[in-house]
Amino acid sequence: MKLVCPAGSLPALTEAVNNGADAVYIGFRDATNARAFPGLNFSDRDIDKGLAHARSRGCQVYVALNTYPTSDRLDQWYSAVDRAADLGVDTLIIAEMAVLDYAARKHPQIRRHLSVQGSATTAAALKFYHEQFGISRAVLPRVLAIQQVEALAEKSPIELEVFAFGSLCIMVEGRCQLSSYVTGKSPNLAGVCSPAEYVAWDETPEGKTARLNGVLIDRFADNEPAGYPVVCKGRYQVGDETFHALEEPTSLNTLELLPRLREIGISAVKIEGRQRSPAYVGTVTRIWREAIDRVERDPDAFTTEAEWQRELTRLSEGSQVTLGPYQRAWQ
Amino acid sequence: MKLSLGALQYFWPRDKTLAFYESAAGLDVDIIYLGETVCSKRRELRLPDWIALARDLQSAGHEVLLSTLTLIEAASELSTCKRIVENGDFAIEAGDVSAVELCRERGLPFATGPGVNIYNHRALAILQQAGLFRMTVPVELGREHIRNLCSAEDNAQSARPEIELLAYGRVPLAHSARCFTARAVGRGKDQCGFECIHYPYGQPIATREDQPFLNMNGIQTQSAAVTDLSPWVGELCEEPVDILRIYPQEEPVEEVVARFRSALAGEDVVAAAESVSGYWQGRAGAH
């Protein structure tokens, strides 16, 4: 089972590689990837350095081109595919059909993975992307229970990668318009969710408020941790109640599912967090490396370390973790 | 310009659904989409019931398509989707790429719903090769995007497929593994007790300042505001848009259709109160 780790910058890439990632995934500094945040991502020079360092340690480099170009911008995405090919990366992570098609025709020798943003949740959808564009792996959206992942793995014509740890998108990826509805900027079109330039914090007599493009996402009492105002993790009124109507600030942590994921033939586990610090990437990579090595050595005897879970929880949103949709009760 | 009635997004008791579509037979729309697109647990009507309704509505002069789920998770849901695709009589509105593939491998023509991401003319051409004859525009794409998509498409060799646009109704914004309606009363999806049947138009989510914001509809999250493009019908007729989609909401659907017909006849009309048109105008959807 491969460990796929996020790298939003060269220092993060170095941390991931040095702590045992089998692959790192990166993006260019533009809207062609779903973490198009200011100050993140790679220039060609950084990529050259990163590639050299990754190669020296036997780690692969994936490039995420996982947003949706409109017709007038297609050339920019095609150029990004060419650029990744010229740089000699190992794999392209792509969400959109025109980009997949271009990559398959122009650079067939580079592996193509279907991004989670491609939103494929069934054997039929995987077959479509496999037959049309020759993808060799798909990243599954975070909507399947572990039993459903297992059933899909039995039928899948290609390798499957699942999310293992990190911030939890609770809506099926690639088809969530909550950020777009409020700000006009979406993961699909702009590569961002609830972008920072639309966020406003204010101290008020009722508490600290967090707004997104003017919409009150949450208000916090003095002793409450104030989470970043993404739409799906705000507190709202439903009937007479005020609560996290969609989801609480929490992160996904599937460490305890590792033996099962391995048994059902999942090829790779993915760590979320290109927007997180190098220290975060280093720590999370180290823990998952140790856990995967342990499960590969003796899957039946696998147990998680209390220390691992403590560290991972500390690094999580709102210091909370969940098995999320993998566990039916969450749904 | 044609008008269509999009599939009912909410869970209604059987009799209410049947009565709604009985009166829809007389509705002045060209196309009617039928079926459950949100949650597979909603089974007041089974596939044979939907097909019987489809026959009745077709006899009444409407083009009828069967719509499939937007988010398919279980193998059983994929089997249901397969049965819908293989109905033998009615074309399919694919809710996701699974349904696209099931149609493609059987050589069946299909339309796509707002849950299939087609953002450019190349993707449209690829799907047209696979059997697509009509697409509904993804909800976040506005006038400029549609123009781009079609002007590029016009340069391609094959004829442009029909373009359908959500012109009236709450916007389907997101779908999840989680049922929010059940969770709001402390239950999981597996123990939902069909809670959503108590909310014929979903359950409002307001901000802590009482501003209407979103709308809970089981696993689906909609906008609280209704999109209403009726005042822009004149403009829409100038654009590469062939079909305007109307979703059933609180406002009687006959009145909505009548408003769009008036607008199509060149009359000035006023949009529904509190409605929005942000996506069409190229802004945030909520504005």
Tab-separated table of C-alpha atoms in Angstrom, chain B residues 50-226:
chain	number	residue	atom	x	y	z
B	50	TRP	CA	-42.610	6.098	-12.395
B	51	ILE	CA	-42.883	4.298	-15.732
B	52	ALA	CA	-46.704	4.283	-15.487
B	53	LEU	CA	-46.602	8.022	-14.792
B	54	ALA	CA	-44.200	8.477	-17.707
B	55	ARG	CA	-46.665	6.736	-20.043
B	56	ASP	CA	-49.547	8.937	-18.875
B	57	LEU	CA	-47.534	12.117	-19.291
B	58	GLN	CA	-46.265	11.038	-22.672
B	59	SER	CA	-49.847	10.362	-23.794
B	60	ALA	CA	-50.681	13.875	-22.648
B	61	GLY	CA	-48.148	15.159	-25.171
B	62	HIS	CA	-45.003	15.670	-23.113
B	63	GLU	CA	-41.518	14.407	-23.844
B	64	VAL	CA	-40.669	12.322	-20.785
B	65	LEU	CA	-37.263	11.258	-19.469
B	66	LEU	CA	-36.393	9.146	-16.460
B	67	SER	CA	-33.840	10.722	-14.127
B	68	THR	CA	-31.287	8.818	-12.070
B	69	LEU	CA	-29.645	9.453	-8.684
B	70	THR	CA	-27.109	12.266	-8.442
B	71	LEU	CA	-24.903	10.366	-5.999
B	72	ILE	CA	-24.659	6.577	-6.193
B	73	GLU	CA	-22.878	4.805	-3.344
B	74	ALA	CA	-24.203	1.247	-2.965
B	75	ALA	CA	-24.110	-1.608	-5.476
B	76	SER	CA	-27.900	-1.878	-5.027
B	77	GLU	CA	-28.278	1.742	-6.153
B	78	LEU	CA	-26.217	1.019	-9.244
B	79	SER	CA	-28.500	-1.962	-9.992
B	80	THR	CA	-31.539	0.313	-9.727
B	81	CYS	CA	-29.854	2.760	-12.059
B	82	LYS	CA	-29.259	-0.096	-14.507
B	83	ARG	CA	-32.951	-1.057	-14.386
B	84	ILE	CA	-33.939	2.550	-15.111
B	85	VAL	CA	-31.508	2.718	-18.035
B	86	GLU	CA	-32.901	-0.545	-19.412
B	87	ASN	CA	-36.557	0.542	-19.167
B	88	GLY	CA	-36.886	0.152	-22.932
B	89	ASP	CA	-39.095	3.162	-23.627
B	90	PHE	CA	-37.890	6.384	-22.127
B	91	ALA	CA	-34.631	8.258	-22.554
B	92	ILE	CA	-32.445	8.826	-19.493
B	93	GLU	CA	-31.357	11.954	-17.718
B	94	ALA	CA	-28.047	10.780	-16.215
B	95	GLY	CA	-27.535	12.102	-12.687
B	96	ASP	CA	-23.882	11.100	-12.602
B	97	VAL	CA	-21.169	9.441	-14.699
B	98	SER	CA	-22.347	5.954	-13.661
B	99	ALA	CA	-25.578	6.460	-15.591
B	100	VAL	CA	-23.610	7.983	-18.471
B	101	GLU	CA	-21.539	4.795	-18.688
B	102	LEU	CA	-24.559	2.482	-18.417
B	103	CYS	CA	-26.146	4.327	-21.364
B	104	ARG	CA	-22.896	4.450	-23.342
B	105	GLU	CA	-22.207	0.734	-23.094
B	106	ARG	CA	-25.771	-0.033	-24.255
B	107	GLY	CA	-25.657	2.477	-27.095
B	108	LEU	CA	-28.575	4.431	-25.590
B	109	PRO	CA	-28.947	8.183	-26.053
B	110	PHE	CA	-28.954	10.214	-22.828
B	111	ALA	CA	-29.303	13.704	-21.404
B	112	THR	CA	-27.227	14.844	-18.439
B	113	GLY	CA	-28.531	16.508	-15.297
B	114	PRO	CA	-26.810	19.288	-13.334
B	115	GLY	CA	-24.783	16.648	-11.454
B	116	VAL	CA	-22.658	15.762	-14.489
B	117	ASN	CA	-19.748	18.167	-14.840
B	118	ILE	CA	-19.519	19.522	-18.390
B	119	TYR	CA	-17.496	22.719	-18.257
B	120	ASN	CA	-16.190	22.999	-21.820
B	121	HIS	CA	-16.894	22.080	-25.431
B	122	ARG	CA	-14.356	19.259	-25.493
B	123	ALA	CA	-16.024	17.437	-22.608
B	124	LEU	CA	-19.335	18.027	-24.354
B	125	ALA	CA	-17.983	16.542	-27.590
B	126	ILE	CA	-16.581	13.506	-25.752
B	127	LEU	CA	-19.952	12.870	-24.139
B	128	GLN	CA	-21.766	13.507	-27.393
B	129	GLN	CA	-19.667	10.692	-28.864
B	130	ALA	CA	-20.833	8.564	-25.950
B	131	GLY	CA	-24.497	9.266	-26.745
B	132	LEU	CA	-25.352	12.617	-25.147
B	133	PHE	CA	-28.100	14.561	-26.921
B	134	ARG	CA	-28.798	17.180	-24.241
B	135	MET	CA	-26.962	18.661	-21.291
B	136	THR	CA	-28.107	20.611	-18.293
B	137	VAL	CA	-25.595	23.313	-17.527
B	138	PRO	CA	-23.705	22.808	-14.220
B	139	VAL	CA	-25.344	25.186	-11.765
B	140	GLU	CA	-22.371	27.512	-11.271
B	141	LEU	CA	-21.916	28.310	-14.965
B	142	GLY	CA	-23.469	31.594	-16.089
B	143	ARG	CA	-24.104	33.402	-19.324
B	144	GLU	CA	-20.465	33.964	-20.340
B	145	HIS	CA	-19.529	30.363	-19.648
B	146	ILE	CA	-22.455	29.031	-21.678
B	147	ARG	CA	-21.552	31.325	-24.556
B	148	ASN	CA	-17.948	30.078	-24.445
B	149	LEU	CA	-18.991	26.479	-24.294
B	150	CYS	CA	-21.255	26.825	-27.313
B	151	SER	CA	-19.284	29.198	-29.510
B	152	ALA	CA	-16.375	26.785	-29.363
B	153	GLU	CA	-18.748	23.891	-29.927
B	154	ASP	CA	-20.218	25.518	-33.039
B	155	ASN	CA	-16.782	25.271	-34.648
B	156	ALA	CA	-16.746	21.542	-34.099
B	157	GLN	CA	-18.070	19.163	-36.699
B	158	SER	CA	-21.177	17.677	-35.132
B	159	ALA	CA	-24.389	19.541	-34.392
B	160	ARG	CA	-24.592	21.128	-30.985
B	161	PRO	CA	-26.601	19.140	-28.427
B	162	GLU	CA	-29.502	20.828	-26.684
B	163	ILE	CA	-28.556	23.078	-23.780
B	164	GLU	CA	-30.829	23.167	-20.745
B	165	LEU	CA	-30.538	25.673	-17.918
B	166	LEU	CA	-31.996	25.781	-14.422
B	167	ALA	CA	-34.301	28.800	-14.745
B	168	TYR	CA	-36.517	28.393	-11.719
B	169	GLY	CA	-36.089	26.657	-8.364
B	170	ARG	CA	-33.774	26.178	-5.440
B	171	VAL	CA	-30.278	25.387	-6.629
B	172	PRO	CA	-28.946	21.917	-5.797
B	173	LEU	CA	-25.569	22.879	-4.310
B	174	ALA	CA	-24.121	19.709	-2.797
B	175	HIS	CA	-24.708	16.043	-1.996
B	176	SER	CA	-23.239	14.050	0.877
B	177	ALA	CA	-23.072	10.549	2.310
B	178	ARG	CA	-24.743	12.066	5.338
B	179	CYS	CA	-28.444	12.725	5.738
B	180	PHE	CA	-28.644	16.168	7.311
B	181	THR	CA	-32.390	15.997	7.855
B	182	ALA	CA	-32.070	12.820	9.927
B	183	ARG	CA	-29.040	14.160	11.769
B	184	ALA	CA	-30.950	17.314	12.753
B	185	VAL	CA	-33.232	15.096	14.841
B	186	GLY	CA	-30.350	13.046	16.204
B	187	ARG	CA	-30.637	10.061	13.873
B	188	GLY	CA	-28.289	8.440	11.388
B	189	LYS	CA	-29.200	7.792	7.765
B	190	ASP	CA	-29.815	4.101	8.442
B	191	GLN	CA	-32.388	5.014	11.110
B	192	CYS	CA	-33.771	8.070	9.333
B	193	GLY	CA	-37.429	7.149	9.784
B	194	PHE	CA	-38.065	9.045	6.531
B	195	GLU	CA	-37.861	12.301	8.434
B	196	CYS	CA	-37.667	14.303	5.198
B	197	ILE	CA	-41.250	13.389	4.278
B	198	HIS	CA	-42.300	15.956	6.909
B	199	TYR	CA	-40.644	18.765	4.931
B	200	PRO	CA	-42.340	19.016	1.533
B	201	TYR	CA	-39.928	21.752	0.406
B	202	GLY	CA	-36.944	20.944	2.625
B	203	GLN	CA	-35.951	22.468	5.930
B	204	PRO	CA	-34.566	26.008	6.048
B	205	ILE	CA	-31.075	26.658	7.378
B	206	ALA	CA	-30.669	30.256	8.535
B	207	THR	CA	-27.574	32.069	9.741
B	208	ARG	CA	-27.382	33.089	13.388
B	209	GLU	CA	-28.640	36.482	12.217
B	210	ASP	CA	-31.865	34.908	10.897
B	211	GLN	CA	-30.776	35.331	7.303
B	212	PRO	CA	-32.217	32.534	5.129
B	213	PHE	CA	-29.186	30.730	3.723
B	214	LEU	CA	-29.454	27.063	2.764
B	215	ASN	CA	-32.110	24.376	2.585
B	216	MET	CA	-31.733	20.845	3.929
B	217	ASN	CA	-33.190	18.118	1.774
B	218	GLY	CA	-31.933	14.802	3.113
B	219	ILE	CA	-28.436	14.199	1.721
B	220	GLN	CA	-28.824	17.223	-0.570
B	221	THR	CA	-28.064	20.829	0.357
B	222	GLN	CA	-29.935	23.419	-1.654
B	223	SER	CA	-29.899	27.195	-1.710
B	224	ALA	CA	-32.568	28.792	0.476
B	225	ALA	CA	-33.322	31.300	-2.261
B	226	VAL	CA	-35.165	30.316	-5.384
